[in-house]
Every structure is written in C-alpha cells, then in structure tokens.
Amino acid sequence: FMMASKLNQLRGRTVEVSSIVTKNGGAYYKQLMEKNKQYIQDPPSVETCQLLANQLFYTRLASIPGRYESFWKELDSVKQLLKHRNELNIENAGIAALFGIECFAWFCAGEIVGRGFTLTGYHV
C-alpha cells in the first residue's frame, strides 16, 4: 500500500514538472544557450565532442602531479600544526573544529542521499 501511494505521488510530481517544462522549457533553453554561447563549439559534431572529451581527460590527467604535490604540502602543514599544538591559539582551534563539523555534516548529508532521502534507515 505504501509503495502505491509513493508511486501516485511520483506520478503527480512527474505531471507537474512535465507541464512546467513544456510551458517554460523552450524559453529557458534559448536563454541558457544565449548566455553561454562562448562555450558552444561549432559545428556540434561527434568529432568535436570526442576532441573536447579527450582534452578534458588529458588536462585532468596532467594536473595530477600538481594536486599530488599540494596534498603533501597540506599534509606537512598538518604535521607541523600537530607537532606544535601547544602553540595553537583559540582561533585556529575553532576553525579546525568548524571544519571537522562541516566534514561530518557533509558525510551525514551523503548518507541521507544514499538512503533515498530518509532519516530512518536504508530500504531493505
């Protein structure tokens, strides 16, 4: 019974979203394309898309050494901070605590999304 009510809710939402998209979708699409025309490659061909995909892949691949180096610099700074923790002031401790709380909050949000937006548990 619960599944049927969820299905009816989903169906109702789908009809609602469909009518909004039908009404406003064309104008929104034109506005979006006009605003971002500097990013559009002409002609829009399979070859152009493949070229862009390859450029993105190899650009990200080329950025790995820089990100690797940044990671070790950050790790070294954390090690130094821990080594000199007796010199830690309240401001830095507060920032570290807020960062930890933020990481935990993002973890909790990810868990909620992973459970299908329920707070009680996973659907089994």
JSON list of C-alpha atoms in Angstrom, two decimals:
[
{"chain": "A", "resi": 1, "resn": "PHE", "atom": "CA", "xyz": [0.00, 0.00, 0.00]},
{"chain": "A", "resi": 2, "resn": "MET", "atom": "CA", "xyz": [2.85, 2.38, 0.88]},
{"chain": "A", "resi": 3, "resn": "MET", "atom": "CA", "xyz": [4.54, 1.72, -2.45]},
{"chain": "A", "resi": 4, "resn": "ALA", "atom": "CA", "xyz": [1.32, 2.55, -4.32]},
{"chain": "A", "resi": 5, "resn": "SER", "atom": "CA", "xyz": [0.97, 5.89, -2.54]},
{"chain": "A", "resi": 6, "resn": "LYS", "atom": "CA", "xyz": [4.61, 6.74, -3.29]},
{"chain": "A", "resi": 7, "resn": "LEU", "atom": "CA", "xyz": [4.03, 5.81, -6.93]},
{"chain": "A", "resi": 8, "resn": "ASN", "atom": "CA", "xyz": [0.99, 8.08, -7.11]},
{"chain": "A", "resi": 9, "resn": "GLN", "atom": "CA", "xyz": [2.99, 10.92, -5.55]},
{"chain": "A", "resi": 10, "resn": "LEU", "atom": "CA", "xyz": [5.77, 10.38, -8.06]},
{"chain": "A", "resi": 11, "resn": "ARG", "atom": "CA", "xyz": [3.29, 10.30, -10.93]},
{"chain": "A", "resi": 12, "resn": "GLY", "atom": "CA", "xyz": [1.72, 13.56, -9.72]},
{"chain": "A", "resi": 13, "resn": "ARG", "atom": "CA", "xyz": [5.12, 15.25, -9.44]},
{"chain": "A", "resi": 14, "resn": "THR", "atom": "CA", "xyz": [6.09, 14.00, -12.89]},
{"chain": "A", "resi": 15, "resn": "VAL", "atom": "CA", "xyz": [2.97, 15.50, -14.45]},
{"chain": "A", "resi": 16, "resn": "GLU", "atom": "CA", "xyz": [3.60, 18.77, -12.60]},
{"chain": "A", "resi": 17, "resn": "VAL", "atom": "CA", "xyz": [7.23, 19.02, -13.69]},
{"chain": "A", "resi": 18, "resn": "SER", "atom": "CA", "xyz": [6.32, 17.99, -17.23]},
{"chain": "A", "resi": 19, "resn": "SER", "atom": "CA", "xyz": [3.79, 20.80, -17.53]},
{"chain": "A", "resi": 20, "resn": "ILE", "atom": "CA", "xyz": [6.27, 23.37, -16.19]},
{"chain": "A", "resi": 21, "resn": "VAL", "atom": "CA", "xyz": [8.97, 22.20, -18.60]},
{"chain": "A", "resi": 22, "resn": "THR", "atom": "CA", "xyz": [6.53, 22.24, -21.51]},
{"chain": "A", "resi": 23, "resn": "LYS", "atom": "CA", "xyz": [5.42, 25.75, -20.64]},
{"chain": "A", "resi": 24, "resn": "ASN", "atom": "CA", "xyz": [8.80, 27.33, -19.88]},
{"chain": "A", "resi": 25, "resn": "GLY", "atom": "CA", "xyz": [11.39, 24.92, -21.28]},
{"chain": "A", "resi": 26, "resn": "GLY", "atom": "CA", "xyz": [11.84, 26.45, -24.73]},
{"chain": "A", "resi": 27, "resn": "ALA", "atom": "CA", "xyz": [12.38, 29.98, -23.45]},
{"chain": "A", "resi": 28, "resn": "TYR", "atom": "CA", "xyz": [14.73, 28.77, -20.72]},
{"chain": "A", "resi": 29, "resn": "TYR", "atom": "CA", "xyz": [16.72, 26.73, -23.24]},
{"chain": "A", "resi": 30, "resn": "LYS", "atom": "CA", "xyz": [17.12, 29.71, -25.59]},
{"chain": "A", "resi": 31, "resn": "GLN", "atom": "CA", "xyz": [18.13, 31.98, -22.71]},
{"chain": "A", "resi": 32, "resn": "LEU", "atom": "CA", "xyz": [20.65, 29.42, -21.42]},
{"chain": "A", "resi": 33, "resn": "MET", "atom": "CA", "xyz": [22.20, 28.92, -24.86]},
{"chain": "A", "resi": 34, "resn": "GLU", "atom": "CA", "xyz": [22.44, 32.67, -25.48]},
{"chain": "A", "resi": 35, "resn": "LYS", "atom": "CA", "xyz": [24.06, 33.29, -22.11]},
{"chain": "A", "resi": 36, "resn": "ASN", "atom": "CA", "xyz": [26.64, 30.53, -22.64]},
{"chain": "A", "resi": 37, "resn": "LYS", "atom": "CA", "xyz": [27.29, 30.83, -26.36]},
{"chain": "A", "resi": 38, "resn": "GLN", "atom": "CA", "xyz": [31.03, 31.37, -25.82]},
{"chain": "A", "resi": 39, "resn": "TYR", "atom": "CA", "xyz": [31.28, 27.74, -24.67]},
{"chain": "A", "resi": 40, "resn": "ILE", "atom": "CA", "xyz": [29.49, 26.22, -27.66]},
{"chain": "A", "resi": 41, "resn": "GLN", "atom": "CA", "xyz": [31.69, 24.56, -30.27]},
{"chain": "A", "resi": 42, "resn": "ASP", "atom": "CA", "xyz": [30.65, 24.89, -33.88]},
{"chain": "A", "resi": 43, "resn": "PRO", "atom": "CA", "xyz": [29.96, 22.57, -35.64]},
{"chain": "A", "resi": 44, "resn": "PRO", "atom": "CA", "xyz": [28.40, 20.35, -32.97]},
{"chain": "A", "resi": 45, "resn": "SER", "atom": "CA", "xyz": [29.70, 17.07, -34.33]},
{"chain": "A", "resi": 46, "resn": "VAL", "atom": "CA", "xyz": [30.70, 13.76, -32.81]},
{"chain": "A", "resi": 47, "resn": "GLU", "atom": "CA", "xyz": [34.33, 14.52, -33.67]},
{"chain": "A", "resi": 48, "resn": "THR", "atom": "CA", "xyz": [34.20, 17.87, -31.85]},
{"chain": "A", "resi": 49, "resn": "CYS", "atom": "CA", "xyz": [32.67, 16.24, -28.78]},
{"chain": "A", "resi": 50, "resn": "GLN", "atom": "CA", "xyz": [35.29, 13.49, -28.82]},
{"chain": "A", "resi": 51, "resn": "LEU", "atom": "CA", "xyz": [38.07, 16.09, -29.12]},
{"chain": "A", "resi": 52, "resn": "LEU", "atom": "CA", "xyz": [36.68, 18.01, -26.13]},
{"chain": "A", "resi": 53, "resn": "ALA", "atom": "CA", "xyz": [36.32, 14.82, -24.09]},
{"chain": "A", "resi": 54, "resn": "ASN", "atom": "CA", "xyz": [39.95, 13.91, -24.84]},
{"chain": "A", "resi": 55, "resn": "GLN", "atom": "CA", "xyz": [41.11, 17.43, -23.95]},
{"chain": "A", "resi": 56, "resn": "LEU", "atom": "CA", "xyz": [39.28, 17.26, -20.61]},
{"chain": "A", "resi": 57, "resn": "PHE", "atom": "CA", "xyz": [40.62, 13.79, -19.81]},
{"chain": "A", "resi": 58, "resn": "TYR", "atom": "CA", "xyz": [44.25, 14.58, -20.58]},
{"chain": "A", "resi": 59, "resn": "THR", "atom": "CA", "xyz": [44.10, 18.01, -18.93]},
{"chain": "A", "resi": 60, "resn": "ARG", "atom": "CA", "xyz": [42.88, 16.40, -15.73]},
{"chain": "A", "resi": 61, "resn": "LEU", "atom": "CA", "xyz": [45.49, 13.68, -16.08]},
{"chain": "A", "resi": 62, "resn": "ALA", "atom": "CA", "xyz": [48.19, 16.34, -16.47]},
{"chain": "A", "resi": 63, "resn": "SER", "atom": "CA", "xyz": [47.01, 18.07, -13.29]},
{"chain": "A", "resi": 64, "resn": "ILE", "atom": "CA", "xyz": [47.65, 15.01, -11.10]},
{"chain": "A", "resi": 65, "resn": "PRO", "atom": "CA", "xyz": [51.29, 15.86, -10.24]},
{"chain": "A", "resi": 66, "resn": "GLY", "atom": "CA", "xyz": [50.31, 19.34, -9.08]},
{"chain": "A", "resi": 67, "resn": "ARG", "atom": "CA", "xyz": [47.46, 18.01, -6.97]},
{"chain": "A", "resi": 68, "resn": "TYR", "atom": "CA", "xyz": [49.75, 15.31, -5.56]},
{"chain": "A", "resi": 69, "resn": "GLU", "atom": "CA", "xyz": [52.30, 17.95, -4.57]},
{"chain": "A", "resi": 70, "resn": "SER", "atom": "CA", "xyz": [49.58, 20.12, -2.99]},
{"chain": "A", "resi": 71, "resn": "PHE", "atom": "CA", "xyz": [48.33, 17.15, -0.99]},
{"chain": "A", "resi": 72, "resn": "TRP", "atom": "CA", "xyz": [51.77, 16.52, 0.52]},
{"chain": "A", "resi": 73, "resn": "LYS", "atom": "CA", "xyz": [52.23, 20.22, 1.33]},
{"chain": "A", "resi": 74, "resn": "GLU", "atom": "CA", "xyz": [48.90, 20.25, 3.16]},
{"chain": "A", "resi": 75, "resn": "LEU", "atom": "CA", "xyz": [49.82, 17.06, 5.00]},
{"chain": "A", "resi": 76, "resn": "ASP", "atom": "CA", "xyz": [53.16, 18.57, 6.05]},
{"chain": "A", "resi": 77, "resn": "SER", "atom": "CA", "xyz": [51.41, 21.68, 7.37]},
{"chain": "A", "resi": 78, "resn": "VAL", "atom": "CA", "xyz": [49.03, 19.50, 9.41]},
{"chain": "A", "resi": 79, "resn": "LYS", "atom": "CA", "xyz": [52.01, 17.56, 10.77]},
{"chain": "A", "resi": 80, "resn": "GLN", "atom": "CA", "xyz": [53.69, 20.84, 11.78]},
{"chain": "A", "resi": 81, "resn": "LEU", "atom": "CA", "xyz": [50.49, 22.00, 13.41]},
{"chain": "A", "resi": 82, "resn": "LEU", "atom": "CA", "xyz": [50.23, 18.79, 15.41]},
{"chain": "A", "resi": 83, "resn": "LYS", "atom": "CA", "xyz": [53.91, 18.96, 16.33]},
{"chain": "A", "resi": 84, "resn": "HIS", "atom": "CA", "xyz": [53.44, 22.50, 17.72]},
{"chain": "A", "resi": 85, "resn": "ARG", "atom": "CA", "xyz": [49.93, 22.01, 19.11]},
{"chain": "A", "resi": 86, "resn": "ASN", "atom": "CA", "xyz": [50.86, 23.62, 22.42]},
{"chain": "A", "resi": 87, "resn": "GLU", "atom": "CA", "xyz": [51.24, 26.91, 20.49]},
{"chain": "A", "resi": 88, "resn": "LEU", "atom": "CA", "xyz": [47.77, 26.54, 18.96]},
{"chain": "A", "resi": 89, "resn": "ASN", "atom": "CA", "xyz": [45.55, 29.56, 19.54]},
{"chain": "A", "resi": 90, "resn": "ILE", "atom": "CA", "xyz": [41.78, 29.59, 20.03]},
{"chain": "A", "resi": 91, "resn": "GLU", "atom": "CA", "xyz": [41.07, 30.98, 16.57]},
{"chain": "A", "resi": 92, "resn": "ASN", "atom": "CA", "xyz": [42.87, 28.16, 14.75]},
{"chain": "A", "resi": 93, "resn": "ALA", "atom": "CA", "xyz": [41.35, 25.54, 17.06]},
{"chain": "A", "resi": 94, "resn": "GLY", "atom": "CA", "xyz": [37.89, 26.96, 16.32]},
{"chain": "A", "resi": 95, "resn": "ILE", "atom": "CA", "xyz": [38.50, 26.89, 12.58]},
{"chain": "A", "resi": 96, "resn": "ALA", "atom": "CA", "xyz": [39.69, 23.29, 12.79]},
{"chain": "A", "resi": 97, "resn": "ALA", "atom": "CA", "xyz": [36.64, 22.33, 14.86]},
{"chain": "A", "resi": 98, "resn": "LEU", "atom": "CA", "xyz": [34.28, 24.02, 12.38]},
{"chain": "A", "resi": 99, "resn": "PHE", "atom": "CA", "xyz": [36.00, 22.24, 9.51]},
{"chain": "A", "resi": 100, "resn": "GLY", "atom": "CA", "xyz": [35.56, 18.91, 11.26]},
{"chain": "A", "resi": 101, "resn": "ILE", "atom": "CA", "xyz": [31.89, 19.64, 11.92]},
{"chain": "A", "resi": 102, "resn": "GLU", "atom": "CA", "xyz": [31.41, 20.60, 8.28]},
{"chain": "A", "resi": 103, "resn": "CYS", "atom": "CA", "xyz": [33.02, 17.36, 7.09]},
{"chain": "A", "resi": 104, "resn": "PHE", "atom": "CA", "xyz": [30.76, 15.38, 9.41]},
{"chain": "A", "resi": 105, "resn": "ALA", "atom": "CA", "xyz": [27.68, 17.29, 8.17]},
{"chain": "A", "resi": 106, "resn": "TRP", "atom": "CA", "xyz": [28.56, 16.54, 4.53]},
{"chain": "A", "resi": 107, "resn": "PHE", "atom": "CA", "xyz": [29.05, 12.89, 5.46]},
{"chain": "A", "resi": 108, "resn": "CYS", "atom": "CA", "xyz": [25.59, 12.82, 7.07]},
{"chain": "A", "resi": 109, "resn": "ALA", "atom": "CA", "xyz": [24.04, 14.54, 4.05]},
{"chain": "A", "resi": 110, "resn": "GLY", "atom": "CA", "xyz": [25.65, 11.97, 1.77]},
{"chain": "A", "resi": 111, "resn": "GLU", "atom": "CA", "xyz": [24.30, 9.15, 3.90]},
{"chain": "A", "resi": 112, "resn": "ILE", "atom": "CA", "xyz": [20.80, 10.62, 3.76]},
{"chain": "A", "resi": 113, "resn": "VAL", "atom": "CA", "xyz": [21.01, 10.92, -0.02]},
{"chain": "A", "resi": 114, "resn": "GLY", "atom": "CA", "xyz": [22.35, 7.37, -0.25]},
{"chain": "A", "resi": 115, "resn": "ARG", "atom": "CA", "xyz": [19.41, 6.08, 1.76]},
{"chain": "A", "resi": 116, "resn": "GLY", "atom": "CA", "xyz": [16.96, 7.68, -0.63]},
{"chain": "A", "resi": 117, "resn": "PHE", "atom": "CA", "xyz": [16.38, 10.86, 1.40]},
{"chain": "A", "resi": 118, "resn": "THR", "atom": "CA", "xyz": [15.17, 9.05, 4.54]},
{"chain": "A", "resi": 119, "resn": "LEU", "atom": "CA", "xyz": [16.37, 9.75, 8.04]},
{"chain": "A", "resi": 120, "resn": "THR", "atom": "CA", "xyz": [15.42, 6.36, 9.49]},
{"chain": "A", "resi": 121, "resn": "GLY", "atom": "CA", "xyz": [17.49, 3.89, 7.53]},
{"chain": "A", "resi": 122, "resn": "TYR", "atom": "CA", "xyz": [18.11, 2.00, 4.35]},
{"chain": "A", "resi": 123, "resn": "HIS", "atom": "CA", "xyz": [15.28, 0.42, 2.36]},
{"chain": "A", "resi": 124, "resn": "VAL", "atom": "CA", "xyz": [15.82, -3.31, 2.54]}
]
